[in-house]
PDB file of C-alpha atoms in Angstrom:
ATOM      1  CA  ASN A   1       7.176  69.513 -52.586  1.00 52.00           C
ATOM      2  CA  ILE A   2       5.030  67.052 -50.635  1.00 50.00           C
ATOM      3  CA  LYS A   3       1.475  68.011 -49.769  1.00 55.00           C
ATOM      4  CA  PHE A   4      -0.962  66.114 -47.639  1.00 55.00           C
ATOM      5  CA  THR A   5      -4.583  66.521 -46.728  1.00 58.00           C
ATOM      6  CA  SER A   6      -6.437  66.179 -43.452  1.00 58.00           C
ATOM      7  CA  ASP A   7      -7.104  62.590 -44.567  1.00 58.00           C
ATOM      8  CA  SER A   8      -3.426  61.886 -43.824  1.00 61.00           C
ATOM      9  CA  LEU A   9      -3.879  63.001 -40.211  1.00 66.00           C
ATOM     10  CA  ARG A  10      -5.938  60.270 -38.638  1.00 76.00           C
ATOM     11  CA  ALA A  11      -6.339  57.788 -35.820  1.00 81.00           C
ATOM     12  CA  TYR A  12      -5.688  54.221 -36.950  1.00 87.00           C
ATOM     13  CA  SER A  13      -6.393  51.795 -34.154  1.00 91.00           C
ATOM     14  CA  ILE A  14      -7.593  51.579 -30.575  1.00 94.00           C
ATOM     15  CA  ALA A  15      -7.152  48.854 -27.971  1.00 94.00           C
ATOM     16  CA  TYR A  16      -8.042  48.479 -24.302  1.00 94.00           C
ATOM     17  CA  ASN A  17      -5.813  46.742 -21.767  1.00 94.00           C
ATOM     18  CA  ASP A  18      -7.963  45.398 -18.952  1.00 91.00           C
ATOM     19  CA  THR A  19      -4.888  44.779 -16.781  1.00 90.00           C
ATOM     20  CA  ASN A  20      -3.817  48.423 -16.476  1.00 92.00           C
ATOM     21  CA  LYS A  21      -7.201  49.949 -17.461  1.00 94.00           C
ATOM     22  CA  ARG A  22      -5.635  51.963 -20.274  1.00 95.00           C
ATOM     23  CA  ILE A  23      -6.933  52.839 -23.737  1.00 96.00           C
ATOM     24  CA  TYR A  24      -4.165  52.819 -26.381  1.00 96.00           C
ATOM     25  CA  VAL A  25      -4.544  54.765 -29.629  1.00 95.00           C
ATOM     26  CA  SER A  26      -2.307  54.874 -32.718  1.00 93.00           C
ATOM     27  CA  TYR A  27      -2.527  58.051 -34.784  1.00 91.00           C
ATOM     28  CA  ASN A  28      -0.640  60.471 -36.992  1.00 87.00           C
ATOM     29  CA  GLN A  29       0.727  63.549 -35.276  1.00 88.00           C
ATOM     30  CA  PHE A  30       1.238  66.721 -37.267  1.00 85.00           C
ATOM     31  CA  VAL A  31       4.788  68.020 -36.684  1.00 87.00           C
ATOM     32  CA  LYS A  32       4.936  70.890 -39.174  1.00 84.00           C
ATOM     33  CA  ASP A  33       4.383  71.474 -42.889  1.00 79.00           C
ATOM     34  CA  ASN A  34       4.705  68.130 -44.712  1.00 79.00           C
ATOM     35  CA  ILE A  35       6.036  66.296 -41.638  1.00 84.00           C
ATOM     36  CA  ILE A  36       4.118  63.787 -39.526  1.00 86.00           C
ATOM     37  CA  LYS A  37       4.868  60.962 -37.065  1.00 89.00           C
ATOM     38  CA  LEU A  38       2.972  57.785 -36.265  1.00 91.00           C
ATOM     39  CA  LYS A  39       2.468  57.694 -32.484  1.00 94.00           C
ATOM     40  CA  VAL A  40       0.918  55.499 -29.814  1.00 96.00           C
ATOM     41  CA  SER A  41      -0.444  57.129 -26.678  1.00 96.00           C
ATOM     42  CA  SER A  42      -2.640  55.898 -23.846  1.00 96.00           C
ATOM     43  CA  VAL A  43      -4.858  57.149 -21.073  1.00 97.00           C
ATOM     44  CA  GLU A  44      -6.259  55.371 -18.024  1.00 96.00           C
ATOM     45  CA  TYR A  45     -10.029  55.263 -18.288  1.00 95.00           C
ATOM     46  CA  ASP A  46     -12.786  54.248 -15.888  1.00 94.00           C
ATOM     47  CA  PHE A  47     -15.733  52.943 -17.883  1.00 93.00           C
ATOM     48  CA  ASP A  48     -18.016  52.880 -14.824  1.00 93.00           C
ATOM     49  CA  SER A  49     -17.695  56.609 -14.172  1.00 95.00           C
ATOM     50  CA  LYS A  50     -16.910  57.386 -17.836  1.00 94.00           C
ATOM     51  CA  THR A  51     -13.902  59.512 -16.895  1.00 94.00           C
ATOM     52  CA  LYS A  52     -10.228  59.528 -17.721  1.00 93.00           C
ATOM     53  CA  LYS A  53      -8.029  58.966 -14.676  1.00 95.00           C
ATOM     54  CA  ASP A  54      -4.822  60.632 -15.849  1.00 95.00           C
ATOM     55  CA  GLU A  55      -3.295  62.553 -18.745  1.00 95.00           C
ATOM     56  CA  TRP A  56      -2.301  61.031 -22.067  1.00 95.00           C
ATOM     57  CA  THR A  57       1.052  59.200 -22.038  1.00 96.00           C
ATOM     58  CA  ASP A  58       3.173  58.676 -25.165  1.00 96.00           C
ATOM     59  CA  HIS A  59       4.619  55.159 -25.661  1.00 96.00           C
ATOM     60  CA  PHE A  60       5.991  55.185 -29.197  1.00 96.00           C
ATOM     61  CA  GLU A  61       6.694  57.474 -32.124  1.00 95.00           C
ATOM     62  CA  THR A  62       8.372  57.058 -35.467  1.00 93.00           C
ATOM     63  CA  GLU A  63      11.044  59.337 -36.757  1.00 93.00           C
ATOM     64  CA  ASN A  64       9.792  62.373 -38.693  1.00 91.00           C
ATOM     65  CA  LEU A  65       8.110  61.225 -41.894  1.00 86.00           C
ATOM     66  CA  TYR A  66       8.720  63.421 -44.923  1.00 81.00           C
ATOM     67  CA  GLU A  67       8.674  61.296 -48.060  1.00 66.00           C
ATOM     68  CA  SER A  68       5.464  59.459 -47.159  1.00 63.00           C
ATOM     69  CA  ALA A  69       3.579  62.126 -45.245  1.00 60.00           C
ATOM     70  CA  ASN A  70       0.952  62.372 -47.978  1.00 63.00           C
ATOM     71  CA  ILE A  71      -0.022  58.683 -47.892  1.00 63.00           C
ATOM     72  CA  SER A  72      -3.254  58.273 -45.977  1.00 57.00           C
ATOM     73  CA  GLN A  73      -3.395  54.472 -45.797  1.00 58.00           C
ATOM     74  CA  GLY A  74       0.306  53.691 -45.635  1.00 67.00           C
ATOM     75  CA  GLY A  75       0.589  54.052 -41.897  1.00 67.00           C
ATOM     76  CA  GLY A  76      -0.436  50.638 -40.708  1.00 78.00           C
ATOM     77  CA  GLY A  77      -1.081  51.609 -37.113  1.00 85.00           C
ATOM     78  CA  LYS A  78      -2.835  48.377 -36.097  1.00 89.00           C
ATOM     79  CA  ILE A  79      -2.546  47.845 -32.324  1.00 90.00           C
ATOM     80  CA  LEU A  80      -2.805  44.489 -30.593  1.00 89.00           C
ATOM     81  CA  ILE A  81      -2.303  43.904 -26.874  1.00 91.00           C
ATOM     82  CA  ASP A  82      -1.275  40.453 -25.639  1.00 86.00           C
ATOM     83  CA  GLN A  83      -0.541  40.069 -21.928  1.00 79.00           C
ATOM     84  CA  LYS A  84       2.264  42.575 -21.224  1.00 89.00           C
ATOM     85  CA  ASN A  85       3.092  43.567 -24.816  1.00 93.00           C
ATOM     86  CA  LEU A  86       1.617  45.962 -27.332  1.00 95.00           C
ATOM     87  CA  TYR A  87       2.238  45.074 -30.979  1.00 95.00           C
ATOM     88  CA  LEU A  88       2.060  47.786 -33.635  1.00 95.00           C
ATOM     89  CA  THR A  89       2.235  47.679 -37.416  1.00 94.00           C
ATOM     90  CA  VAL A  90       4.093  50.635 -38.918  1.00 93.00           C
ATOM     91  CA  GLY A  91       3.757  51.430 -42.604  1.00 87.00           C
ATOM     92  CA  TYR A  92       5.009  54.559 -44.377  1.00 83.00           C
ATOM     93  CA  ALA A  93       7.937  52.682 -45.904  1.00 84.00           C
ATOM     94  CA  TYR A  94       9.609  54.475 -48.783  1.00 82.00           C
ATOM     95  CA  GLU A  95      12.249  53.760 -51.392  1.00 83.00           C
ATOM     96  CA  LYS A  96      14.776  56.095 -52.990  1.00 85.00           C
ATOM     97  CA  ASN A  97      18.139  56.245 -54.643  1.00 87.00           C
ATOM     98  CA  ILE A  98      20.969  57.544 -52.451  1.00 86.00           C
ATOM     99  CA  ASN A  99      24.351  57.987 -54.152  1.00 90.00           C
ATOM    100  CA  ASN A 100      23.282  55.518 -56.868  1.00 90.00           C
ATOM    101  CA  GLU A 101      22.383  52.937 -54.205  1.00 89.00           C
ATOM    102  CA  TYR A 102      18.880  51.550 -53.673  1.00 88.00           C
ATOM    103  CA  TYR A 103      17.486  52.406 -50.234  1.00 88.00           C
ATOM    104  CA  SER A 104      14.319  51.034 -48.620  1.00 89.00           C
ATOM    105  CA  SER A 105      13.314  52.319 -45.198  1.00 90.00           C
ATOM    106  CA  ALA A 106      11.372  49.078 -44.634  1.00 91.00           C
ATOM    107  CA  ASN A 107      14.652  47.147 -44.600  1.00 93.00           C
ATOM    108  CA  ASP A 108      16.606  49.718 -42.557  1.00 94.00           C
ATOM    109  CA  LEU A 109      16.675  48.719 -38.875  1.00 95.00           C
ATOM    110  CA  LYS A 110      17.427  52.348 -37.933  1.00 95.00           C
ATOM    111  CA  SER A 111      13.958  53.303 -39.168  1.00 95.00           C
ATOM    112  CA  TYR A 112      10.621  52.264 -37.683  1.00 95.00           C
ATOM    113  CA  THR A 113       8.860  52.469 -41.067  1.00 92.00           C
ATOM    114  CA  GLY A 114       7.811  49.177 -42.641  1.00 93.00           C
ATOM    115  CA  LYS A 115       8.068  47.297 -39.342  1.00 95.00           C
ATOM    116  CA  ILE A 116       6.104  45.444 -36.723  1.00 96.00           C
ATOM    117  CA  VAL A 117       7.223  46.633 -33.299  1.00 96.00           C
ATOM    118  CA  LYS A 118       6.707  45.139 -29.865  1.00 96.00           C
ATOM    119  CA  ILE A 119       6.390  47.485 -26.901  1.00 96.00           C
ATOM    120  CA  ASN A 120       6.727  45.954 -23.442  1.00 96.00           C
ATOM    121  CA  LEU A 121       4.077  47.659 -21.303  1.00 93.00           C
ATOM    122  CA  ASP A 122       5.972  46.972 -18.058  1.00 92.00           C
ATOM    123  CA  ASP A 123       9.469  48.232 -18.869  1.00 94.00           C
ATOM    124  CA  LYS A 124       8.521  50.370 -21.959  1.00 94.00           C
ATOM    125  CA  ASN A 125      11.215  48.622 -24.032  1.00 97.00           C
ATOM    126  CA  ILE A 126      10.599  48.883 -27.806  1.00 97.00           C
ATOM    127  CA  ASN A 127      11.857  46.154 -30.150  1.00 97.00           C
ATOM    128  CA  ILE A 128      11.540  45.769 -33.888  1.00 98.00           C
ATOM    129  CA  LEU A 129       9.854  42.392 -34.239  1.00 97.00           C
ATOM    130  CA  SER A 130      10.082  42.186 -38.043  1.00 97.00           C
ATOM    131  CA  SER A 131      10.938  44.387 -41.011  1.00 96.00           C
ATOM    132  CA  GLY A 132      10.307  44.649 -44.740  1.00 94.00           C
ATOM    133  CA  HIS A 133       6.571  45.335 -44.496  1.00 92.00           C
ATOM    134  CA  ARG A 134       4.802  47.471 -47.072  1.00 85.00           C
ATOM    135  CA  ASN A 135       1.420  48.267 -45.567  1.00 83.00           C
ATOM    136  CA  SER A 136       0.449  45.978 -42.691  1.00 86.00           C
ATOM    137  CA  GLN A 137      -3.192  46.400 -41.743  1.00 83.00           C
ATOM    138  CA  GLY A 138      -4.116  43.275 -39.759  1.00 88.00           C
ATOM    139  CA  LEU A 139      -2.432  41.597 -36.809  1.00 92.00           C
ATOM    140  CA  VAL A 140      -3.352  38.656 -34.570  1.00 92.00           C
ATOM    141  CA  VAL A 141      -1.624  36.595 -31.891  1.00 90.00           C
ATOM    142  CA  LEU A 142      -2.910  33.017 -31.923  1.00 91.00           C
ATOM    143  CA  ASN A 143      -3.453  30.902 -28.801  1.00 89.00           C
ATOM    144  CA  ASN A 144      -0.141  29.141 -29.446  1.00 92.00           C
ATOM    145  CA  GLY A 145       1.714  32.503 -29.504  1.00 88.00           C
ATOM    146  CA  SER A 146       2.155  32.634 -33.284  1.00 93.00           C
ATOM    147  CA  ILE A 147       1.720  36.077 -34.833  1.00 94.00           C
ATOM    148  CA  LEU A 148       0.062  36.588 -38.223  1.00 95.00           C
ATOM    149  CA  ASN A 149      -0.305  39.807 -40.180  1.00 93.00           C
ATOM    150  CA  THR A 150      -2.008  40.887 -43.375  1.00 91.00           C
ATOM    151  CA  GLU A 151      -0.203  43.218 -45.705  1.00 88.00           C
ATOM    152  CA  HIS A 152      -1.359  45.050 -48.819  1.00 83.00           C
ATOM    153  CA  GLY A 153       0.821  44.756 -51.891  1.00 78.00           C
ATOM    154  CA  PRO A 154       0.973  47.072 -54.902  1.00 76.00           C
ATOM    155  CA  GLN A 155      -1.697  46.314 -57.510  1.00 79.00           C
ATOM    156  CA  GLY A 156      -2.639  43.126 -55.675  1.00 78.00           C
ATOM    157  CA  GLY A 157      -0.005  40.877 -54.150  1.00 81.00           C
ATOM    158  CA  ASP A 158      -1.578  41.048 -50.697  1.00 88.00           C
ATOM    159  CA  GLU A 159       0.011  38.722 -48.134  1.00 90.00           C
ATOM    160  CA  ILE A 160      -0.673  36.832 -44.963  1.00 93.00           C
ATOM    161  CA  ASN A 161       2.604  36.484 -43.086  1.00 94.00           C
ATOM    162  CA  HIS A 162       3.563  34.234 -40.187  1.00 97.00           C
ATOM    163  CA  ILE A 163       5.743  36.662 -38.228  1.00 96.00           C
ATOM    164  CA  VAL A 164       9.038  35.315 -36.938  1.00 97.00           C
ATOM    165  CA  GLU A 165      11.074  37.677 -34.778  1.00 96.00           C
ATOM    166  CA  GLY A 166      14.036  39.103 -36.673  1.00 97.00           C
ATOM    167  CA  ASN A 167      12.752  38.174 -40.148  1.00 97.00           C
ATOM    168  CA  ASP A 168      12.710  40.635 -43.034  1.00 96.00           C
ATOM    169  CA  TYR A 169       9.640  40.183 -45.233  1.00 93.00           C
ATOM    170  CA  GLY A 170      11.187  41.822 -48.274  1.00 85.00           C
ATOM    171  CA  TYR A 171       8.954  44.844 -48.926  1.00 78.00           C
TER     172      TYR A 171
END
């Protein structure tokens, strides 16, 4: 029986897009007992008048998270906006044995856990950029377009990865 604390229900990252004047926030949403989702929502905000200009809009959400709902730092949730795309690190990857077969959600392209996703802010299209991530916390797009991320490993083993679209980073 999985239990989690209020520490598991948190906001992770915030970014402002000057082009569309929207604030984007990644956070955990409580679904029901022992079930959460990592979400990204935004609101248009006018800093001059200090008022929001519309209601919150959802842009992304993971599937329901059961096995990892009690992990407070496993969510990733780092947001980065580059031109017309929002990049998001998604943690909460889990491993288990299913019918005597090893399963890792980080390597399953039907799951958003353990991924870096790219959300096109114009057409709202969501693509998995890379998979096999354990706990990505940092993300940067360099001037040449290269993407780097930092990832925490178990008992050390932290990584800096050069992200190549379609690559699996092994979990």
